[in-house]
Amino acid sequence: MMKSLLLALLFAGSLFSASLYTLDNVHSLNIYFASDANFLTEEKKDELKSMLTKKLEKAGFVFGETDADIFVVKVSALEIEDSLALHLEVGLGEEVITKRKGNIETFSYTYLESKFIEGFDPYEDTREALNTLVDAFINAHKDDNEE
Amino acid sequence: MKIFITLLMTLSLGFAAEIDEFASEVKYLRDYQTAIQTAKEQNKMVMLVVVGDYCPWCKKFERKTLKYSKVMAEADENFVGLVIDKYKDKGNYPKAFFSPLIPAVFFIDPATEKSLLDTVAYMKKDEFLENMEDALGLFEQKDQ
């Protein structure tokens, strides 16, 4: 019984790491951080940007190269009565050739995940949620690039 | 006349749906009855893959799992591959394989046209290879 449960959990866990996007050969990134949230000062934004960059570098991504894919981080906040709703997005943007007639080139999100949460401690909640979103991106990338 | 036929073939290839392109790349059949007949002749199972053109997980399953060299080799050697679009091919395959969730794969015994093993949802290549092995085992057991 315990063995079956463990196996089921392992299987569910391994599926969870997969994303419907395909992240083969994504290596070089440029981070773009956008936020209209009042609680994020320029200093706090830099702090978050630096934290995410370090995390991604540790996972093997390279920053600062020419024509890198754009790693987009977006933080939006909306006050609803006494609560603060936070919408956090992590995406990968790149120039792609579509299958449309004429093989039209366009900028496109080739990875996009988001979280919608209530911010009790807005900065800490943002930090935690972005960490989770970037972990999911790293896992999905690892999953797609394993031999 | 030859030029006309060549032109027609080129044009029809140009208009081929992605599912036809995929089937051609991995050497799967597109017709259920042909697959059953071929499998009977070759004493193999039919590996029926049910997908949909609106389904991103199906595309990923095709790209990452079914096009993986080891999966392709295994499918070619031990199975008769068949890929159908859940809705567009409806009516051309038995209702039993009209899976509520896709991508779905049915390993079908051609003699009974019943599934010995089926999988639902996206599967990673190694997990899917294990399933192919399990299906083969069940098919061989049946013959003993």
CSV table of C-alpha atoms in Angstrom, one decimal, chain B residues 29 31-47 78-81 108-114 139 142-143:
chain,number,residue,atom,x,y,z
B,29,LEU,CA,-0.9,4.7,-40.6
B,31,ASP,CA,-6.7,4.4,-41.3
B,32,TYR,CA,-8.0,2.1,-38.5
B,33,GLN,CA,-9.1,-0.8,-40.7
B,34,THR,CA,-5.8,-0.8,-42.6
B,35,ALA,CA,-3.9,-0.8,-39.4
B,36,ILE,CA,-5.9,-3.8,-38.0
B,37,GLN,CA,-5.4,-5.7,-41.2
B,38,THR,CA,-1.6,-5.0,-41.3
B,39,ALA,CA,-1.2,-5.9,-37.7
B,40,LYS,CA,-3.0,-9.3,-38.3
B,41,GLU,CA,-0.7,-10.0,-41.2
B,42,GLN,CA,2.5,-9.1,-39.3
B,43,ASN,CA,1.3,-10.6,-35.9
B,44,LYS,CA,1.8,-7.2,-34.2
B,45,MET,CA,-0.3,-5.0,-32.0
B,46,VAL,CA,-1.8,-1.8,-33.2
B,47,MET,CA,-0.5,1.2,-31.3
B,78,ASN,CA,7.0,-4.2,-32.7
B,79,PHE,CA,3.8,-2.3,-33.4
B,80,VAL,CA,1.7,-1.0,-36.2
B,81,GLY,CA,1.4,2.7,-35.5
B,108,ILE,CA,-4.8,-3.1,-29.4
B,109,ASP,CA,-4.9,-6.8,-30.1
B,110,PRO,CA,-5.9,-7.0,-33.8
B,111,ALA,CA,-7.7,-10.3,-33.3
B,112,THR,CA,-10.2,-9.0,-30.8
B,113,GLU,CA,-9.8,-5.3,-31.5
B,114,LYS,CA,-9.7,-4.8,-27.7
B,139,PHE,CA,0.5,-9.4,-26.1
B,142,LYS,CA,-1.9,-13.8,-24.6
B,143,ASP,CA,-0.3,-16.0,-27.3
